């Protein structure tokens, strides 16, 4: 299980990413989405107190001038949307935002944090009257590179029924020596 910190632009500030994404969806696949809200998510694996999470939320992850921040799976319960899409990196894929965040946590809290102890993700809230198949089309063609990313799609009804997104820390396999095998290529052709 993980702790979760969500960051979004305040309602009276324009998030250019939202406008750009709305335009891109219309240009690429001719679908007009009524409204998109983008929320940056930081999933933290480790032992954090409530006070530590507040420090990270307030001092590391958001700018209070134009953003709001909440701990936990919060904005999907508060915002008006029809579909929620969360995009995250697959286990084993380098998450540079997560790595940088781990260094920031080390600096602020003075405790050792592994590179994989923070995983970033993006939460998209779509207000639209299209069905789920159209949303899947948008996800697969625009939002998600399935070679390196994973996605979750939920409806507002799913969220109201108590479904939340929570990640488990990906397990890393230990590779023991020998790290390679020697294959003799000086053999007869039939071998």
Short mmCIF file of N, CA, C and O in Angstrom, two decimals, residues 91-181:
data_model
loop_
_atom_site.label_atom_id
_atom_site.label_comp_id
_atom_site.label_asym_id
_atom_site.label_seq_id
_atom_site.Cartn_x
_atom_site.Cartn_y
_atom_site.Cartn_z
N UNK A 91 6.01 -1.24 -13.69
CA UNK A 91 7.15 -1.57 -12.83
C UNK A 91 8.40 -1.80 -13.67
O UNK A 91 8.34 -2.42 -14.73
N UNK A 92 9.52 -1.26 -13.22
CA UNK A 92 10.78 -1.43 -13.94
C UNK A 92 11.11 -0.28 -14.87
O UNK A 92 12.24 -0.14 -15.31
N UNK A 93 10.12 0.56 -15.19
CA UNK A 93 10.35 1.72 -16.05
C UNK A 93 10.82 2.87 -15.17
O UNK A 93 10.25 3.13 -14.11
N UNK A 94 11.86 3.55 -15.60
CA UNK A 94 12.39 4.67 -14.84
C UNK A 94 11.37 5.80 -14.75
O UNK A 94 10.83 6.24 -15.74
N UNK A 95 11.11 6.22 -13.53
CA UNK A 95 10.19 7.32 -13.26
C UNK A 95 11.03 8.50 -12.75
O UNK A 95 11.35 8.59 -11.57
N UNK A 96 11.43 9.39 -13.66
CA UNK A 96 12.30 10.50 -13.28
C UNK A 96 11.65 11.46 -12.29
O UNK A 96 12.32 11.99 -11.41
N UNK A 97 10.36 11.68 -12.41
CA UNK A 97 9.67 12.54 -11.45
C UNK A 97 9.70 11.89 -10.06
O UNK A 97 9.96 12.55 -9.05
N UNK A 98 9.47 10.59 -10.03
CA UNK A 98 9.53 9.86 -8.76
C UNK A 98 10.92 9.90 -8.14
O UNK A 98 11.07 10.11 -6.93
N UNK A 99 11.95 9.71 -8.97
CA UNK A 99 13.33 9.76 -8.46
C UNK A 99 13.68 11.13 -7.90
O UNK A 99 14.28 11.24 -6.84
N UNK A 100 13.31 12.17 -8.63
CA UNK A 100 13.59 13.52 -8.17
C UNK A 100 12.83 13.80 -6.87
O UNK A 100 13.37 14.42 -5.94
N UNK A 101 11.61 13.32 -6.79
CA UNK A 101 10.81 13.50 -5.57
C UNK A 101 11.45 12.77 -4.39
O UNK A 101 11.45 13.29 -3.26
N UNK A 102 12.02 11.60 -4.63
CA UNK A 102 12.70 10.85 -3.57
C UNK A 102 13.86 11.66 -3.00
O UNK A 102 14.07 11.70 -1.78
N UNK A 103 14.60 12.34 -3.88
CA UNK A 103 15.71 13.18 -3.40
C UNK A 103 15.18 14.35 -2.57
O UNK A 103 15.77 14.74 -1.57
N UNK A 104 14.06 14.93 -3.00
CA UNK A 104 13.45 16.03 -2.25
C UNK A 104 12.99 15.58 -0.88
O UNK A 104 13.13 16.30 0.12
N UNK A 105 12.42 14.38 -0.79
CA UNK A 105 11.97 13.84 0.49
C UNK A 105 13.16 13.62 1.41
O UNK A 105 13.11 13.95 2.60
N UNK A 106 14.25 13.07 0.87
CA UNK A 106 15.46 12.88 1.67
C UNK A 106 15.93 14.21 2.25
O UNK A 106 16.29 14.30 3.42
N UNK A 107 15.93 15.24 1.42
CA UNK A 107 16.39 16.56 1.85
C UNK A 107 15.48 17.14 2.94
O UNK A 107 15.96 17.64 3.96
N UNK A 108 14.16 17.07 2.72
CA UNK A 108 13.23 17.67 3.68
C UNK A 108 13.10 16.89 4.98
O UNK A 108 13.03 17.49 6.06
N UNK A 109 13.06 15.57 4.88
CA UNK A 109 12.81 14.76 6.08
C UNK A 109 14.08 14.16 6.69
O UNK A 109 14.04 13.64 7.80
N UNK A 110 15.19 14.21 5.94
CA UNK A 110 16.44 13.66 6.46
C UNK A 110 16.43 12.15 6.63
O UNK A 110 17.09 11.62 7.51
N UNK A 111 15.67 11.45 5.79
CA UNK A 111 15.66 9.99 5.86
C UNK A 111 15.93 9.40 4.49
O UNK A 111 15.63 10.03 3.47
N UNK A 112 16.51 8.22 4.46
CA UNK A 112 16.87 7.55 3.21
C UNK A 112 15.61 7.11 2.48
O UNK A 112 14.72 6.49 3.06
N UNK A 113 15.53 7.45 1.19
CA UNK A 113 14.39 7.09 0.36
C UNK A 113 14.94 6.48 -0.93
O UNK A 113 15.72 7.11 -1.64
N UNK A 114 14.54 5.27 -1.23
CA UNK A 114 14.97 4.58 -2.45
C UNK A 114 14.34 5.24 -3.68
O UNK A 114 13.25 5.81 -3.60
N UNK A 115 15.03 5.14 -4.82
CA UNK A 115 14.52 5.72 -6.07
C UNK A 115 13.12 5.23 -6.42
O UNK A 115 12.33 5.94 -7.02
N UNK A 116 12.81 3.99 -6.07
CA UNK A 116 11.51 3.42 -6.42
C UNK A 116 10.47 3.58 -5.31
O UNK A 116 9.39 3.02 -5.40
N UNK A 117 10.79 4.35 -4.28
CA UNK A 117 9.84 4.56 -3.18
C UNK A 117 8.84 5.68 -3.47
O UNK A 117 7.95 5.92 -2.66
N UNK A 118 9.02 6.38 -4.57
CA UNK A 118 8.05 7.39 -5.00
C UNK A 118 7.75 7.13 -6.47
O UNK A 118 8.65 7.05 -7.30
N UNK A 119 6.48 6.94 -6.79
CA UNK A 119 6.06 6.72 -8.17
C UNK A 119 5.04 7.80 -8.53
O UNK A 119 4.06 8.00 -7.82
N UNK A 120 5.29 8.47 -9.63
CA UNK A 120 4.36 9.51 -10.07
C UNK A 120 3.28 8.89 -10.97
O UNK A 120 3.49 7.85 -11.58
N UNK A 121 2.15 9.55 -11.02
CA UNK A 121 1.09 9.17 -11.96
C UNK A 121 0.30 10.43 -12.29
O UNK A 121 0.44 11.46 -11.63
N UNK A 122 -0.50 10.34 -13.35
CA UNK A 122 -1.35 11.46 -13.76
C UNK A 122 -2.80 10.98 -13.73
O UNK A 122 -3.14 9.92 -14.24
N UNK A 123 -3.63 11.80 -13.13
CA UNK A 123 -5.05 11.52 -13.02
C UNK A 123 -5.78 12.51 -13.93
O UNK A 123 -5.58 13.72 -13.82
N UNK A 124 -6.59 11.98 -14.84
CA UNK A 124 -7.38 12.80 -15.76
C UNK A 124 -8.86 12.61 -15.42
O UNK A 124 -9.33 11.48 -15.33
N UNK A 125 -9.57 13.70 -15.23
CA UNK A 125 -11.01 13.65 -15.01
C UNK A 125 -11.69 14.24 -16.24
O UNK A 125 -11.49 15.40 -16.56
N UNK A 126 -12.47 13.41 -16.94
CA UNK A 126 -13.14 13.82 -18.18
C UNK A 126 -14.62 14.03 -17.91
O UNK A 126 -15.29 13.15 -17.37
N UNK A 127 -15.11 15.18 -18.32
CA UNK A 127 -16.55 15.45 -18.31
C UNK A 127 -17.00 15.33 -19.77
O UNK A 127 -16.62 16.14 -20.62
N UNK A 128 -17.77 14.29 -20.06
CA UNK A 128 -18.19 14.03 -21.44
C UNK A 128 -19.39 13.09 -21.43
O UNK A 128 -19.61 12.36 -20.47
N UNK A 129 -20.15 13.10 -22.52
CA UNK A 129 -21.29 12.18 -22.61
C UNK A 129 -20.97 10.96 -23.47
O UNK A 129 -21.87 10.19 -23.80
N UNK A 130 -19.70 10.76 -23.83
CA UNK A 130 -19.32 9.59 -24.61
C UNK A 130 -19.28 8.34 -23.74
O UNK A 130 -19.14 8.42 -22.52
N UNK A 131 -19.38 7.17 -24.39
CA UNK A 131 -19.32 5.92 -23.63
C UNK A 131 -17.87 5.50 -23.38
O UNK A 131 -16.92 6.11 -23.87
N UNK A 132 -17.71 4.45 -22.60
CA UNK A 132 -16.39 4.00 -22.17
C UNK A 132 -15.50 3.59 -23.34
O UNK A 132 -14.28 3.76 -23.29
N UNK A 133 -16.06 3.06 -24.41
CA UNK A 133 -15.25 2.65 -25.57
C UNK A 133 -14.53 3.84 -26.20
O UNK A 133 -13.40 3.71 -26.66
N UNK A 134 -15.19 4.99 -26.24
CA UNK A 134 -14.55 6.20 -26.76
C UNK A 134 -13.40 6.62 -25.84
O UNK A 134 -12.32 7.00 -26.30
N UNK A 135 -13.63 6.52 -24.54
CA UNK A 135 -12.58 6.87 -23.56
C UNK A 135 -11.39 5.94 -23.71
O UNK A 135 -10.23 6.38 -23.70
N UNK A 136 -11.63 4.66 -23.90
CA UNK A 136 -10.54 3.69 -24.11
C UNK A 136 -9.76 4.07 -25.37
O UNK A 136 -8.53 4.00 -25.40
N UNK A 137 -10.46 4.48 -26.42
CA UNK A 137 -9.81 4.91 -27.66
C UNK A 137 -8.89 6.11 -27.40
O UNK A 137 -7.76 6.14 -27.88
N UNK A 138 -9.37 7.08 -26.63
CA UNK A 138 -8.54 8.24 -26.29
C UNK A 138 -7.32 7.82 -25.48
O UNK A 138 -6.20 8.26 -25.75
N UNK A 139 -7.53 6.95 -24.51
CA UNK A 139 -6.42 6.50 -23.67
C UNK A 139 -5.36 5.80 -24.50
O UNK A 139 -4.17 6.11 -24.42
N UNK A 140 -5.78 4.86 -25.34
CA UNK A 140 -4.83 4.05 -26.10
C UNK A 140 -4.15 4.83 -27.22
O UNK A 140 -3.03 4.49 -27.60
N UNK A 141 -4.81 5.85 -27.75
CA UNK A 141 -4.23 6.59 -28.88
C UNK A 141 -3.53 7.88 -28.50
O UNK A 141 -2.73 8.39 -29.28
N UNK A 142 -3.84 8.41 -27.33
CA UNK A 142 -3.27 9.71 -26.97
C UNK A 142 -2.60 9.73 -25.60
O UNK A 142 -1.48 10.20 -25.46
N UNK A 143 -3.26 9.21 -24.58
CA UNK A 143 -2.76 9.38 -23.22
C UNK A 143 -1.70 8.38 -22.79
O UNK A 143 -0.82 8.73 -22.00
N UNK A 144 -1.78 7.16 -23.25
CA UNK A 144 -0.97 6.09 -22.66
C UNK A 144 -0.11 5.39 -23.71
O UNK A 144 -0.60 4.98 -24.75
N UNK A 145 1.17 5.26 -23.40
CA UNK A 145 2.08 4.43 -24.19
C UNK A 145 2.15 3.09 -23.48
O UNK A 145 2.86 2.94 -22.48
N UNK A 146 1.42 2.11 -23.98
CA UNK A 146 1.28 0.84 -23.27
C UNK A 146 2.57 0.02 -23.19
O UNK A 146 2.63 -0.96 -22.46
N UNK A 147 3.61 0.43 -23.91
CA UNK A 147 4.90 -0.25 -23.78
C UNK A 147 5.55 0.08 -22.44
O UNK A 147 6.28 -0.74 -21.89
N UNK A 148 5.28 1.27 -21.91
CA UNK A 148 5.92 1.68 -20.67
C UNK A 148 4.95 2.15 -19.59
O UNK A 148 5.35 2.42 -18.46
N UNK A 149 3.66 2.25 -19.93
CA UNK A 149 2.68 2.78 -18.98
C UNK A 149 1.48 1.86 -18.83
O UNK A 149 1.17 1.06 -19.72
N UNK A 150 0.81 2.03 -17.73
CA UNK A 150 -0.40 1.30 -17.42
C UNK A 150 -1.52 2.33 -17.22
O UNK A 150 -1.25 3.48 -16.90
N UNK A 151 -2.76 1.91 -17.40
CA UNK A 151 -3.87 2.84 -17.17
C UNK A 151 -5.00 2.16 -16.41
O UNK A 151 -5.17 0.94 -16.45
N UNK A 152 -5.75 2.98 -15.71
CA UNK A 152 -6.96 2.56 -15.00
C UNK A 152 -8.06 3.52 -15.42
O UNK A 152 -7.84 4.74 -15.46
N UNK A 153 -9.22 2.98 -15.74
CA UNK A 153 -10.39 3.82 -16.08
C UNK A 153 -11.50 3.49 -15.10
O UNK A 153 -11.85 2.32 -14.91
N UNK A 154 -12.06 4.53 -14.48
CA UNK A 154 -13.19 4.37 -13.58
C UNK A 154 -14.27 5.38 -13.96
O UNK A 154 -13.97 6.47 -14.44
N UNK A 155 -15.50 5.02 -13.70
CA UNK A 155 -16.60 5.98 -13.87
C UNK A 155 -16.83 6.69 -12.54
O UNK A 155 -16.34 6.25 -11.49
N UNK A 156 -17.59 7.75 -12.58
CA UNK A 156 -17.95 8.46 -11.35
C UNK A 156 -18.70 7.51 -10.42
O UNK A 156 -18.51 7.53 -9.20
N UNK A 157 -19.52 6.64 -11.00
CA UNK A 157 -20.28 5.67 -10.21
C UNK A 157 -19.34 4.73 -9.46
O UNK A 157 -19.58 4.40 -8.29
N UNK A 158 -18.26 4.29 -10.12
CA UNK A 158 -17.27 3.43 -9.46
C UNK A 158 -16.70 4.13 -8.23
O UNK A 158 -16.56 3.53 -7.16
N UNK A 159 -16.36 5.40 -8.39
CA UNK A 159 -15.76 6.17 -7.28
C UNK A 159 -16.78 6.34 -6.15
O UNK A 159 -16.45 6.17 -4.98
N UNK A 160 -18.03 6.66 -6.51
CA UNK A 160 -19.07 6.82 -5.49
C UNK A 160 -19.36 5.51 -4.76
O UNK A 160 -19.79 5.52 -3.61
N UNK A 161 -19.11 4.39 -5.43
CA UNK A 161 -19.29 3.08 -4.80
C UNK A 161 -18.09 2.66 -3.96
O UNK A 161 -18.02 1.53 -3.49
N UNK A 162 -17.11 3.57 -3.81
CA UNK A 162 -16.01 3.32 -2.90
C UNK A 162 -14.72 2.83 -3.52
O UNK A 162 -13.75 2.56 -2.82
N UNK A 163 -14.68 2.69 -4.85
CA UNK A 163 -13.44 2.24 -5.48
C UNK A 163 -12.40 3.35 -5.44
O UNK A 163 -12.69 4.49 -5.77
N UNK A 164 -11.19 3.01 -4.98
CA UNK A 164 -10.08 3.96 -4.93
C UNK A 164 -8.87 3.35 -5.62
O UNK A 164 -8.75 2.13 -5.71
N UNK A 165 -7.97 4.20 -6.06
CA UNK A 165 -6.72 3.73 -6.68
C UNK A 165 -5.64 3.77 -5.62
O UNK A 165 -5.42 4.80 -4.98
N UNK A 166 -4.98 2.64 -5.44
CA UNK A 166 -3.88 2.55 -4.50
C UNK A 166 -2.88 1.57 -5.07
O UNK A 166 -3.25 0.53 -5.61
N UNK A 167 -1.62 1.91 -4.99
CA UNK A 167 -0.57 1.10 -5.59
C UNK A 167 0.20 0.31 -4.54
O UNK A 167 0.31 0.74 -3.39
N UNK A 168 0.74 -0.81 -4.96
CA UNK A 168 1.68 -1.57 -4.16
C UNK A 168 3.06 -1.35 -4.75
O UNK A 168 3.20 -1.20 -5.96
N UNK A 169 4.07 -1.38 -3.89
CA UNK A 169 5.43 -1.17 -4.38
C UNK A 169 5.82 -2.34 -5.27
O UNK A 169 5.68 -3.50 -4.88
N UNK A 170 6.30 -2.05 -6.48
CA UNK A 170 6.72 -3.13 -7.37
C UNK A 170 7.89 -3.90 -6.77
O UNK A 170 8.81 -3.32 -6.20
N UNK A 171 7.81 -5.20 -6.85
CA UNK A 171 8.91 -6.03 -6.36
C UNK A 171 10.03 -6.04 -7.37
O UNK A 171 9.79 -6.12 -8.58
N UNK A 172 11.25 -5.96 -6.87
CA UNK A 172 12.41 -6.03 -7.74
C UNK A 172 13.06 -7.38 -7.55
O UNK A 172 13.34 -7.80 -6.43
N UNK A 173 13.29 -8.05 -8.66
CA UNK A 173 13.93 -9.36 -8.61
C UNK A 173 15.43 -9.17 -8.44
O UNK A 173 16.05 -8.34 -9.10
N UNK A 174 16.01 -9.95 -7.54
CA UNK A 174 17.44 -9.92 -7.33
C UNK A 174 18.09 -10.83 -8.37
O UNK A 174 17.68 -11.98 -8.55
N UNK A 175 19.08 -10.31 -9.06
CA UNK A 175 19.81 -11.10 -10.04
C UNK A 175 21.15 -11.48 -9.42
O UNK A 175 21.93 -10.62 -9.02
N UNK A 176 21.37 -12.78 -9.30
CA UNK A 176 22.60 -13.28 -8.69
C UNK A 176 23.59 -13.71 -9.76
O UNK A 176 23.20 -14.13 -10.85
N UNK A 177 24.88 -13.62 -9.45
CA UNK A 177 25.89 -14.06 -10.42
C UNK A 177 25.72 -15.55 -10.70
O UNK A 177 25.25 -16.28 -9.85
N UNK A 178 26.07 -16.03 -11.84
CA UNK A 178 26.64 -15.27 -12.94
C UNK A 178 25.55 -14.47 -13.67
O UNK A 178 24.42 -14.90 -13.78
N UNK A 179 25.90 -13.30 -14.14
CA UNK A 179 24.96 -12.41 -14.79
C UNK A 179 24.78 -12.73 -16.27
O UNK A 179 23.98 -12.12 -16.95
N UNK A 180 25.54 -13.68 -16.75
CA UNK A 180 25.48 -14.06 -18.16
C UNK A 180 25.87 -15.51 -18.30
O UNK A 180 26.42 -16.12 -17.39
N UNK A 181 25.56 -16.10 -19.44
CA UNK A 181 25.97 -17.46 -19.77
C UNK A 181 26.94 -17.40 -20.93
O UNK A 181 26.76 -16.59 -21.84
#
